[in-house]
Structures are given as C-alpha cells and as structure tokens.
Coordinates of C-alpha atoms in Angstrom, one line a residue:
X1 CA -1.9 -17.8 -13.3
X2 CA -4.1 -18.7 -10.2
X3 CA -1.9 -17.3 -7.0
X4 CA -3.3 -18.4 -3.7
X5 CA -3.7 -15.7 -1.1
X6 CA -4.7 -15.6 2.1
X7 CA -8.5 -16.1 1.9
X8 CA -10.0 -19.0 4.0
X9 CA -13.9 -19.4 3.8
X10 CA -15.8 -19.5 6.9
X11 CA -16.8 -23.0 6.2
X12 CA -13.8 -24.9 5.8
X13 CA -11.9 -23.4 8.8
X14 CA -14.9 -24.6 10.4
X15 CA -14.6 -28.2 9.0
X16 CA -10.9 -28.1 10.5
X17 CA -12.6 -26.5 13.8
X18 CA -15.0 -29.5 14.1
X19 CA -12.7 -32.3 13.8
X20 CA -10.0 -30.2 16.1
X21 CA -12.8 -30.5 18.6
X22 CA -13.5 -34.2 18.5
X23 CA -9.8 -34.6 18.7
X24 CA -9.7 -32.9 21.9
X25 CA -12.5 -34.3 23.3
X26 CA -10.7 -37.6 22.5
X27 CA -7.4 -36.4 24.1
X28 CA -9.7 -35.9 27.6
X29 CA -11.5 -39.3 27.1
X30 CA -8.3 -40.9 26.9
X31 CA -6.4 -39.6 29.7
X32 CA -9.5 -40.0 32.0
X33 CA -9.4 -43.7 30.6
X34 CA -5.9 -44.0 31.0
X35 CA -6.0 -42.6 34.4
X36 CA -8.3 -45.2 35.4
X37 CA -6.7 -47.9 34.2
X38 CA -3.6 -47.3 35.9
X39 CA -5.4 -47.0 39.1
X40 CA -7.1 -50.4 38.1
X41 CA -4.5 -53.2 36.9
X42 CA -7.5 -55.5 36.0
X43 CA -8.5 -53.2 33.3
X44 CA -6.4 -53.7 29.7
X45 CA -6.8 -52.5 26.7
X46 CA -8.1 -54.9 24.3
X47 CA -7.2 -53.2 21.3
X48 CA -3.6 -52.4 21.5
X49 CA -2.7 -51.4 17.9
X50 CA -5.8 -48.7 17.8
X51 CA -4.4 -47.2 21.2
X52 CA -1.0 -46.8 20.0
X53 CA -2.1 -45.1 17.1
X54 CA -4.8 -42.9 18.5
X55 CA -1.7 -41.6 20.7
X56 CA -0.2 -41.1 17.6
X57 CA -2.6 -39.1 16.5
X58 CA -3.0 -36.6 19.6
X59 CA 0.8 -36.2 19.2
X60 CA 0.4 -35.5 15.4
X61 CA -1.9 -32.8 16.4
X62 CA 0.5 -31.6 18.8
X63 CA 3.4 -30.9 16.5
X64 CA 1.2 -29.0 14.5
X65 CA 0.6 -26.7 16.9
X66 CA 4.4 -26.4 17.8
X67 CA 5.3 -26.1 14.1
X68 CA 3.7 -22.7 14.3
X69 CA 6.4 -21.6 11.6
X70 CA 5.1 -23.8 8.9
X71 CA 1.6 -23.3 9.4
X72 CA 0.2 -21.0 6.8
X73 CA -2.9 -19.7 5.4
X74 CA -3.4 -16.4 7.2
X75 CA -3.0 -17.8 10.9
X76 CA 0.5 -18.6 12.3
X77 CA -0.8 -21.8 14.3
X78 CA -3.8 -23.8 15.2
X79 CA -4.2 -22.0 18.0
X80 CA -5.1 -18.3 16.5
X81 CA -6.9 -20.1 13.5
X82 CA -9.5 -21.7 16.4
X83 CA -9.6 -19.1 18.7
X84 CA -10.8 -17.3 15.1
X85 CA -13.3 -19.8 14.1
X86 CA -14.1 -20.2 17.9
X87 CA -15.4 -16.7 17.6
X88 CA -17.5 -17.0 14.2
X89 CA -19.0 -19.6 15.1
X90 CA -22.4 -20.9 17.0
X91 CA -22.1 -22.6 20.4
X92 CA -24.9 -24.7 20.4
X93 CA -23.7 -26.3 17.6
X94 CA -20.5 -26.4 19.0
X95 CA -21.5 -28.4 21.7
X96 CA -23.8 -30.9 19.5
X97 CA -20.3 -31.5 17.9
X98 CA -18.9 -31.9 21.1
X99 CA -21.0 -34.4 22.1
X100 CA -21.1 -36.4 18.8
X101 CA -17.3 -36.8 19.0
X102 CA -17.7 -38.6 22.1
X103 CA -19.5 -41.3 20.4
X104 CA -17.3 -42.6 18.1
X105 CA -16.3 -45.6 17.9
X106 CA -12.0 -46.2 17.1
X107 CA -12.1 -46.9 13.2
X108 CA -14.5 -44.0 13.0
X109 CA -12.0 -41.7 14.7
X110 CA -9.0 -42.8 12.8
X111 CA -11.1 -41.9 9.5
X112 CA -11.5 -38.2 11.0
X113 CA -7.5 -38.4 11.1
X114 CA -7.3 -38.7 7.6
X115 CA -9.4 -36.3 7.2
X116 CA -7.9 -33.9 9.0
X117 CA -4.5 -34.9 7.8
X118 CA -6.3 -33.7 4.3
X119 CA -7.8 -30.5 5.4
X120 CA -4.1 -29.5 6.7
X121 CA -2.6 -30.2 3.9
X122 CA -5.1 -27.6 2.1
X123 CA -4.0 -25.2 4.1
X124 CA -0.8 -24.9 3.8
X125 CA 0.0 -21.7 1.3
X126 CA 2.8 -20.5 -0.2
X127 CA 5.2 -17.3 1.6
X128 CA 4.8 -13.9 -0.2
X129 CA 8.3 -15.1 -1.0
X130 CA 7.1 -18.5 -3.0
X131 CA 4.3 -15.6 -4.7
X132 CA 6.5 -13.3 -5.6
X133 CA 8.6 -15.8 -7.1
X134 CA 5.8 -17.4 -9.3
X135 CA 4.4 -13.8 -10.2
X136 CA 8.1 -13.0 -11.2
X137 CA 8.1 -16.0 -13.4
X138 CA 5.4 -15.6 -14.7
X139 CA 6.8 -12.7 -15.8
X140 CA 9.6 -13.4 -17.7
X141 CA 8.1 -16.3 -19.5
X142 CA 8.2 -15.3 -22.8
X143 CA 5.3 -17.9 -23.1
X144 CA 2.8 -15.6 -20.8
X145 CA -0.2 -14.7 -22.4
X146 CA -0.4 -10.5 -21.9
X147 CA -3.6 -11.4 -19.5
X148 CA -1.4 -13.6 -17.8
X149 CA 1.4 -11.0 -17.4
X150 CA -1.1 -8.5 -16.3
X151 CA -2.5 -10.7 -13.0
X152 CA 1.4 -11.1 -12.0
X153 CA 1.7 -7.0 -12.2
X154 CA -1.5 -6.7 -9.8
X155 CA -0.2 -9.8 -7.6
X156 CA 3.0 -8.3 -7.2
X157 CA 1.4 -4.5 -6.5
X158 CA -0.3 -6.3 -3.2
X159 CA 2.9 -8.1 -2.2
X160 CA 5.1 -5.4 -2.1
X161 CA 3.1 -3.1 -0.6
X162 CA 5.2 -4.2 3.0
X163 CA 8.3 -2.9 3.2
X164 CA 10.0 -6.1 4.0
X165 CA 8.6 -8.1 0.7
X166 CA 9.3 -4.6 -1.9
X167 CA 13.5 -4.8 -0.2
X168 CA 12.9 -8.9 -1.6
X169 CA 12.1 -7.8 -5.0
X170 CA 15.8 -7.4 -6.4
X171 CA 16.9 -10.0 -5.0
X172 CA 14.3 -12.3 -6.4
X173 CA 14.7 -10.1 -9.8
X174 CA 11.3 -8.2 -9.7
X175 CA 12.9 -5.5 -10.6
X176 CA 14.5 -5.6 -13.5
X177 CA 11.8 -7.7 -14.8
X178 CA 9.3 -5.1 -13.6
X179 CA 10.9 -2.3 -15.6
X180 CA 11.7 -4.2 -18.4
X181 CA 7.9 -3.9 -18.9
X182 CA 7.5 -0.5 -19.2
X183 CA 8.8 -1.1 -22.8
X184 CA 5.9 -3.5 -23.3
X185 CA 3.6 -2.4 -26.1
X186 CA 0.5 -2.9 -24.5
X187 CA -0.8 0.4 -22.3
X188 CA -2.2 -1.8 -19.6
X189 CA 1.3 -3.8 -19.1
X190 CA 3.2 -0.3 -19.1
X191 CA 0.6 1.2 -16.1
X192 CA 0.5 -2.0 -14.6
X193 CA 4.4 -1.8 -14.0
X194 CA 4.2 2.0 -13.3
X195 CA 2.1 1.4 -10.4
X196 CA 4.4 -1.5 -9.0
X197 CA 7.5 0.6 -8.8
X198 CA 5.7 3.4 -7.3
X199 CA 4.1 1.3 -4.6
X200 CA 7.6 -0.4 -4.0
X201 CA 9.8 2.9 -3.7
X202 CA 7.2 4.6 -1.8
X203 CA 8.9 5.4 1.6
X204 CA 11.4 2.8 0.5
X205 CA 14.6 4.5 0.2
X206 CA 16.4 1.5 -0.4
X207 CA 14.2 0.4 -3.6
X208 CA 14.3 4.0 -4.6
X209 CA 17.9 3.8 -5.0
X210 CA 17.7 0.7 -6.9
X211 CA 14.8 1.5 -9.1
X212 CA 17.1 4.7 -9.8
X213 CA 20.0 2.8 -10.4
X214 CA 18.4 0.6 -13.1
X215 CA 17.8 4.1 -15.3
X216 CA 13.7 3.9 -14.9
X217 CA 13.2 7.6 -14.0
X218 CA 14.0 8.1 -17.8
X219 CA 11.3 6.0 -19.0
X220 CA 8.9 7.1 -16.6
X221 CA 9.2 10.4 -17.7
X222 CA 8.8 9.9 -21.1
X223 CA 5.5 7.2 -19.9
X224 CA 4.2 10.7 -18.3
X225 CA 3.7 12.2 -22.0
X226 CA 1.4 9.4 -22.6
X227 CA -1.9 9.6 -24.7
X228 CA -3.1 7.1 -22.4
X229 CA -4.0 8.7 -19.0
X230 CA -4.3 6.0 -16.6
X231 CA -0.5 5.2 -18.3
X232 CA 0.4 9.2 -17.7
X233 CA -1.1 9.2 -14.0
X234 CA 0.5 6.2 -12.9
X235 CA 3.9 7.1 -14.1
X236 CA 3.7 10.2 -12.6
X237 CA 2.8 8.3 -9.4
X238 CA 5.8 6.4 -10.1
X239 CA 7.8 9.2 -10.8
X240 CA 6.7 11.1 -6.9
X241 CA 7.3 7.8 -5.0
X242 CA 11.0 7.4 -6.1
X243 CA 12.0 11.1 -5.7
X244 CA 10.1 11.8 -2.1
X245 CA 12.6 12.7 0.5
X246 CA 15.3 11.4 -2.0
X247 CA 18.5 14.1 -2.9
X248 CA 19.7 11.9 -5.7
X249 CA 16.4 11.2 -6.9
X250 CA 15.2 14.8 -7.2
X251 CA 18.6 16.0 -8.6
X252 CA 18.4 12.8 -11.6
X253 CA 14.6 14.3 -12.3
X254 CA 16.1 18.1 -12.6
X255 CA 19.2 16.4 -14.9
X256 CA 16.5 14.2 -17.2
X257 CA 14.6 17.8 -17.3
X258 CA 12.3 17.4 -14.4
X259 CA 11.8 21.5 -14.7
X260 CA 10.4 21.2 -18.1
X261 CA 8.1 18.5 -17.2
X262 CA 7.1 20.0 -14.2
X263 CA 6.4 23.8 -16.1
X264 CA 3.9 22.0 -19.3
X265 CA 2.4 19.9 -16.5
X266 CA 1.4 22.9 -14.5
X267 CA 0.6 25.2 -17.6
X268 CA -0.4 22.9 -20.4
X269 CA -4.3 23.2 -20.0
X270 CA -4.8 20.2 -22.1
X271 CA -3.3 18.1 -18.9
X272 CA -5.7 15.7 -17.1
X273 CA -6.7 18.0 -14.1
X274 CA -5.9 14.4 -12.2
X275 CA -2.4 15.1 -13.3
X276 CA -2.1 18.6 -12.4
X277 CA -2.9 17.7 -8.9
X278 CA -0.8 15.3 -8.9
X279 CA 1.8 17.9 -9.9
X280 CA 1.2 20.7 -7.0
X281 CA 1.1 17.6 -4.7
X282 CA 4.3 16.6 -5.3
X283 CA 5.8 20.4 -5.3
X284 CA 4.3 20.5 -1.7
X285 CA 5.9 17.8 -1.1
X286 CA 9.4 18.7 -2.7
X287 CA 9.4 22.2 -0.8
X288 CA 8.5 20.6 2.3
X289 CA 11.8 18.5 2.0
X290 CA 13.8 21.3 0.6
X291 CA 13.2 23.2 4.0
X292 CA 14.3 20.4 5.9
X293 CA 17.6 19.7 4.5
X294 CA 20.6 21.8 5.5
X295 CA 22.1 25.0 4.3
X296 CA 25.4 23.0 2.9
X297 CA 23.4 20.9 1.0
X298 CA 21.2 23.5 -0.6
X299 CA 24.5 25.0 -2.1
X300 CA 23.9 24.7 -6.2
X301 CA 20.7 22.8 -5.5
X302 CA 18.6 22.8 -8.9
X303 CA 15.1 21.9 -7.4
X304 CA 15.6 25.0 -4.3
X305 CA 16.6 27.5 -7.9
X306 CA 13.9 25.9 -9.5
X307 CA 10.9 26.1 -6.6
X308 CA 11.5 29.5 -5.7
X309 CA 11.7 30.6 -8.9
X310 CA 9.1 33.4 -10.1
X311 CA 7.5 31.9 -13.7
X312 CA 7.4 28.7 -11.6
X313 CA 5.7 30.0 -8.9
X314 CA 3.1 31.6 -10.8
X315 CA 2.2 28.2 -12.3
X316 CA 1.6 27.2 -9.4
X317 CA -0.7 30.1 -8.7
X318 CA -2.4 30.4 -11.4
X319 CA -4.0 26.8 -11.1
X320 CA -6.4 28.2 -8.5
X321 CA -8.3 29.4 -11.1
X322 CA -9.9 26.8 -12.0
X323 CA -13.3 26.1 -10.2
X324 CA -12.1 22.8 -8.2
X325 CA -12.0 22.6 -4.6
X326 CA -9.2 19.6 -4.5
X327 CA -7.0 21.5 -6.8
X328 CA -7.4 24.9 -4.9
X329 CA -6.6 22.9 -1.9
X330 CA -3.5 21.4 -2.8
X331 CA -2.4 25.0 -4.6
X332 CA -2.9 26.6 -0.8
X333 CA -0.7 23.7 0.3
X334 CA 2.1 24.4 -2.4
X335 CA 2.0 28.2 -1.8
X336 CA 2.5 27.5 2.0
X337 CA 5.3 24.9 1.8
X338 CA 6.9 27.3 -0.9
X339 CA 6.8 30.0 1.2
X340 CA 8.9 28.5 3.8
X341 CA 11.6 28.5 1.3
X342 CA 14.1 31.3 2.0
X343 CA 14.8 32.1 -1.6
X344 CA 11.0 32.3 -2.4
X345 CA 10.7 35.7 -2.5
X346 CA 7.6 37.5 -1.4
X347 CA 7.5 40.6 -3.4
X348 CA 7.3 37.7 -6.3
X349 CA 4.2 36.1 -5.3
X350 CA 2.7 39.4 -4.6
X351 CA 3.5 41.9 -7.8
X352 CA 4.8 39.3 -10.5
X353 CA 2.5 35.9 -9.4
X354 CA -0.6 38.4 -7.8
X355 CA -1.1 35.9 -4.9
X356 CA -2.8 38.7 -3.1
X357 CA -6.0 38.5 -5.0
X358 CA -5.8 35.2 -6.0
X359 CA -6.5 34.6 -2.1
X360 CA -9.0 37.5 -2.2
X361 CA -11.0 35.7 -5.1
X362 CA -11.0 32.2 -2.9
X363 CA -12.3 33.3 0.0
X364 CA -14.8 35.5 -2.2
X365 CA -15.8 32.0 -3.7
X366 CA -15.5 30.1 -0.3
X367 CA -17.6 32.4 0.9
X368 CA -20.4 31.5 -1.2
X369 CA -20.1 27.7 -0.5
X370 CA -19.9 27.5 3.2
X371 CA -23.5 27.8 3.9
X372 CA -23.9 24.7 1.0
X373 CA -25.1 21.1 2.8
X374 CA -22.7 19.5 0.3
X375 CA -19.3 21.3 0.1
X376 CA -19.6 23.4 3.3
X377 CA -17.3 21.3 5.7
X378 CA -14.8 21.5 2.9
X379 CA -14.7 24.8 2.6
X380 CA -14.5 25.6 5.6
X381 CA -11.3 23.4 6.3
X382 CA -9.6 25.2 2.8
X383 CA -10.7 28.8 4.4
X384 CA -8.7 28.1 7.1
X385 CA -6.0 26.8 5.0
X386 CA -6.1 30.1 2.6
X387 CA -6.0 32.5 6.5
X388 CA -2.8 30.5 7.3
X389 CA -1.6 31.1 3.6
X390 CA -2.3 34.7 3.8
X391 CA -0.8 35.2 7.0
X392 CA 2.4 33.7 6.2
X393 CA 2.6 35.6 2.6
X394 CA 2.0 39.1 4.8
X395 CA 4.1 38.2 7.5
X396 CA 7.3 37.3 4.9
X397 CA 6.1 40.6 2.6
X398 CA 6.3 42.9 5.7
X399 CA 10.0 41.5 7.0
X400 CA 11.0 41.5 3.0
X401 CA 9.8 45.2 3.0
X402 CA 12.1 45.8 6.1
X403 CA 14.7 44.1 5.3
X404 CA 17.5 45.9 3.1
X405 CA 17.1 45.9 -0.6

C-alpha cells in the first residue's frame, strides 16, 4: 500500500508558484487593458471567445483560493502554499518569470491553464480520515500480504498520534481491527499493533476506556512475557499508556495480576534493563496519581496497598544497584513519588528496604563521576535528585519517629 502524505517537493510547488505568477500578471494586464478600453469606445476586442475564457480562467483561480477547505496537500489554500514557495524561492528568477508571462501570446496562456488545472489536481490528497480508512482496510483484507499489513500499522501509528484522528479510530473500526492483531503470529505484526494502541490511549482517556473495553490489557500483558523484546517493550508501552491517570485502568491491571507482573519485572534479573526502566517509570508515574486522587477514593485501593507495600518497595530499591545512570535516575524518581504516599512507611524504606545507604553508595559513586567531561552534567542533575530524595526520606523518618507507635 502506497499512502500519500503530506510531502510536497520544492520543485513542483514551485511549478504551481510559476504559472500562479503568470496568472496574476495576466489578471493586472487585463484590468489595465480593460480599463482602457472602457475609457476608449474605439478600442474592441478582436478576439471575443479568448477574452471570455481568459476571464474564466482568473475566476477559476479565484475559487480555488476561496475553496480553502478542499485544498489539500499540507497548505489550507493557495495563499499559504505561495507565501511558502514565495519564501524558498529565488527572486531574480522570480522576476525573469514575471516578465516572461507578460509575453504570451492567448493560446499560449490557455495551455498554462491546463496545466495548472493538472498540477491542482496533483495536489489534492486525501484527509487523515480517507488514510486511516485505507490503512484500516488494508487491514482487514484478508488478502494483505504481512508487509502490506505492517506499512498500515506504521501509517496508522503517525495518524493517530493527534488526539482528534486517535477519538476517529473506533468509529472508523481501527480498533478492533488493531487489537485483533495482537493475535497475529508474526512478532513484527504483534509490536506493530502494541505501539498503535499505546500511541492512541496515550493522554487519551476516551480511547483508553475503549481499548479497555475491548479486553486488550489481557493480551497485552501476556505480549509483555514475550521472548521477543521489541514485542515485550512495546506492550509494556502499551500497557503504561492505557492505565496513566486512569482508576479503572489501574484497578483491571491489579485484577489481571498487574502486582505479579509488576514484582518479576522489577526482580527478575533476566528482564531487558529497557524494561525495568520502563517499569520504575511507570511506578513514578502511578504514585504520582495515587497522591492526587482523594482520600474516598483510596478506600480498598489495590495499587495505594500494593505501592506502599514493603517487598515492593525494596524492588524498587534494589534496582539502584546496578551501575546505570538512567535507571538510578528513574529509581530516585520512584522513591520520591513513593514517598509522598501516606501509607509508605518510612521506617520501611529505612530498616527493611536500607534506602539510607543505598543513597549513601550513589552519591559515593556520583561523586566519582562529576568531574568526568562525559557524564558530569548528568550527574550532577541526579545528585540533586538523590539530596531532594534524602531529605524527604529524613524528614518523613523524623515525624514517623514522633509520631505515636
């Protein structure tokens, strides 16, 4: 399938430029013409036919510039598309053009009409609508070659990247014919779809809800067990973008066992270390969300138990070990979203989890790589990050150690 997007060469918008021009220059020409030859009644036209169509013409032109809505290709009307070209392009030769127009003789002119008439007609692309449509088809033609299959995936993960086209994708039934291809027994066709629902639901509570309705959390979370890491990563994306910010979403994941997933994930040291930060990323994120909601709705809430619970915070923790700036980053990040949590208690993190030299050992390590021309911006930024950690962690140890037991 060969989609059409948005992706004029220089050239050809300049083709359409050019003849724009002589039309215009025509348009002035006539109307200095016409002005004279109302001011002189001696003075007719001779050819009458040719003037009535070269006034058909410059009012041809016209409504193309008023039927802004149907002009396509990346500019909404003439106007933008010359004041584009106007821009890329040299004005000396500009002006030769100028001045050639105004040599032509009638028949010559009409032949640039065609031309033009031709050129516009090029132009003219489909919606992201029409695309989405075709890439949909393409689809669910049980005729599609997997290659073929594959390019409508990657059209459709550009088209719905705007909110507006992902809401279209039900309707039109992307969907359901996106999900149905996480069954697919090709890897490619399953990662391919992953990443499509992911970039639809992302911030797209709407198409979160939807995706969620049609059951694909369950497959997604069996895609994330996947021998196949791209397959693994992007269904894990997948899995982030429908839950973010979403109650229902995050209390399906705890129901299909999100708890589990999330504890080998974080523990399992044969995981792609991709993964893993893909993992503390998202329990950033979750905490972060948790804090924000109210206290009614964290009554019996499974992912506050399971976030501020003490095995799962130590998974968390322990992942600092590893000798990765990125992932010791986005640890700091989880440990200081989790300890805005009111249930995440302190004494936890400090005698069961050891958090306390665990931020000792980082800076120890930071310390060491400040000075380095490659890393030492970056570490600075985490230091700071592991000072605001600490200081948080001491400042909810000292009122836990005040507080009644």
């Amino acid at each position: 399938m060969a989609i059409a997007r948005n992706k004029l060469q220089l050239p050809f918008l300049l083709s359409i430029l050019f003849l724009l021009v002589f039309l215009l220059q025509l348009g002035h020409s006539m109307a200095a013409t016409e002005k004279e030859n109302n001011s002189n009644p001696s003075v007719s036209w001779s050819m009458g036919r040719e003037k009535n169509d070269l006034r058909k013409g410059s009012e041809s032109t016209e409504s193309l510039e008023e039927g802004g809505d149907e002009f396509t290709g990346g500019f909404s009307t003439l106007d933008s598309m010359l004041q584009w070209a106007i821009g890329h392009s040299d004005p000396e030769k500009l002006k030769e053009k100028a001045e050639y127009t105004e040599k032509l003789s009638p028949e010559e002119i009409l032949s640039k009409q065609s031309e033009i008439k031709e050129l516009m007609e090029k132009l003219k692309m489909p919606s992201d609508a029409e695309l989405m449509k075709i890439a949909i088809a393409d689809l669910t033609n049980s005729s599609s070659s997997t290659q073929e299959r594959l390019h409508a995936l990657n059209e459709l993960l550009e088209l719905v990247e705007p909110i507006d086209n992902a809401l279209d994708m039900d309707k039109l039934g992307g969907l359901v014919a996106v999900i149905k291809e996480l069954e697919d027994i090709e890897s490619e066709i399953r990662t391919a779809s992953a990443w499509v629902l992911g970039k639809a639901s992302q911030n797209n509570a709407v198409v979160q809800n939807q995706v969620l309705g049609y059951g694909a959390l369950t497959r997604l979370m069996k895609m994330v067990h996947s021998s196949y890491t791209e397959e693994a990563v992007k269904a894990f994306y997948a899995i982030s973008a429908l839950i973010r910010n979403n109650e229902r979403g995050q209390e399906l994941f705890y129901l299909e066992g999100g708890d589990v997933l999330l504890q080998d994930m974080l523990t399992n040291s044969s995981i792609d270390i991709r993964l893993q930060k893909k993992v503390v990323f998202l329990v950033a994120d979750l905490a972060d969300y948790q804090a924000t909601i109210s206290a009614t709705d964290k009554n019996n809430n499974h992912m506050l138990s399971l976030l501020s619970d003490r095995v799962f915070l130590k998974s968390v923790v322990d992942l600092s070990v590893k000798r990765d700036l990125d992932l010791q980053e986005k640890v700091l990040m989880a440990v200081r979203s989790l300890l805005h949590l009111a249930p995440t208690e302190a004494r936890d993190l400090k005698d069961f989890c050891g958090l306390d030299q665990v931020l000792e050992r980082i800076r120890v390590q930071l310390e060491d790589l400040t000075s380095d021309e490659d890393f030492g911006d970056f570490a600075r930024d985490i230091e700071a990050l592991r000072r605001e950690v600490q200081s948080l962690f001491h400042q909810k140890l000292d009122e836990a150690m005040t507080s009644p037991q």
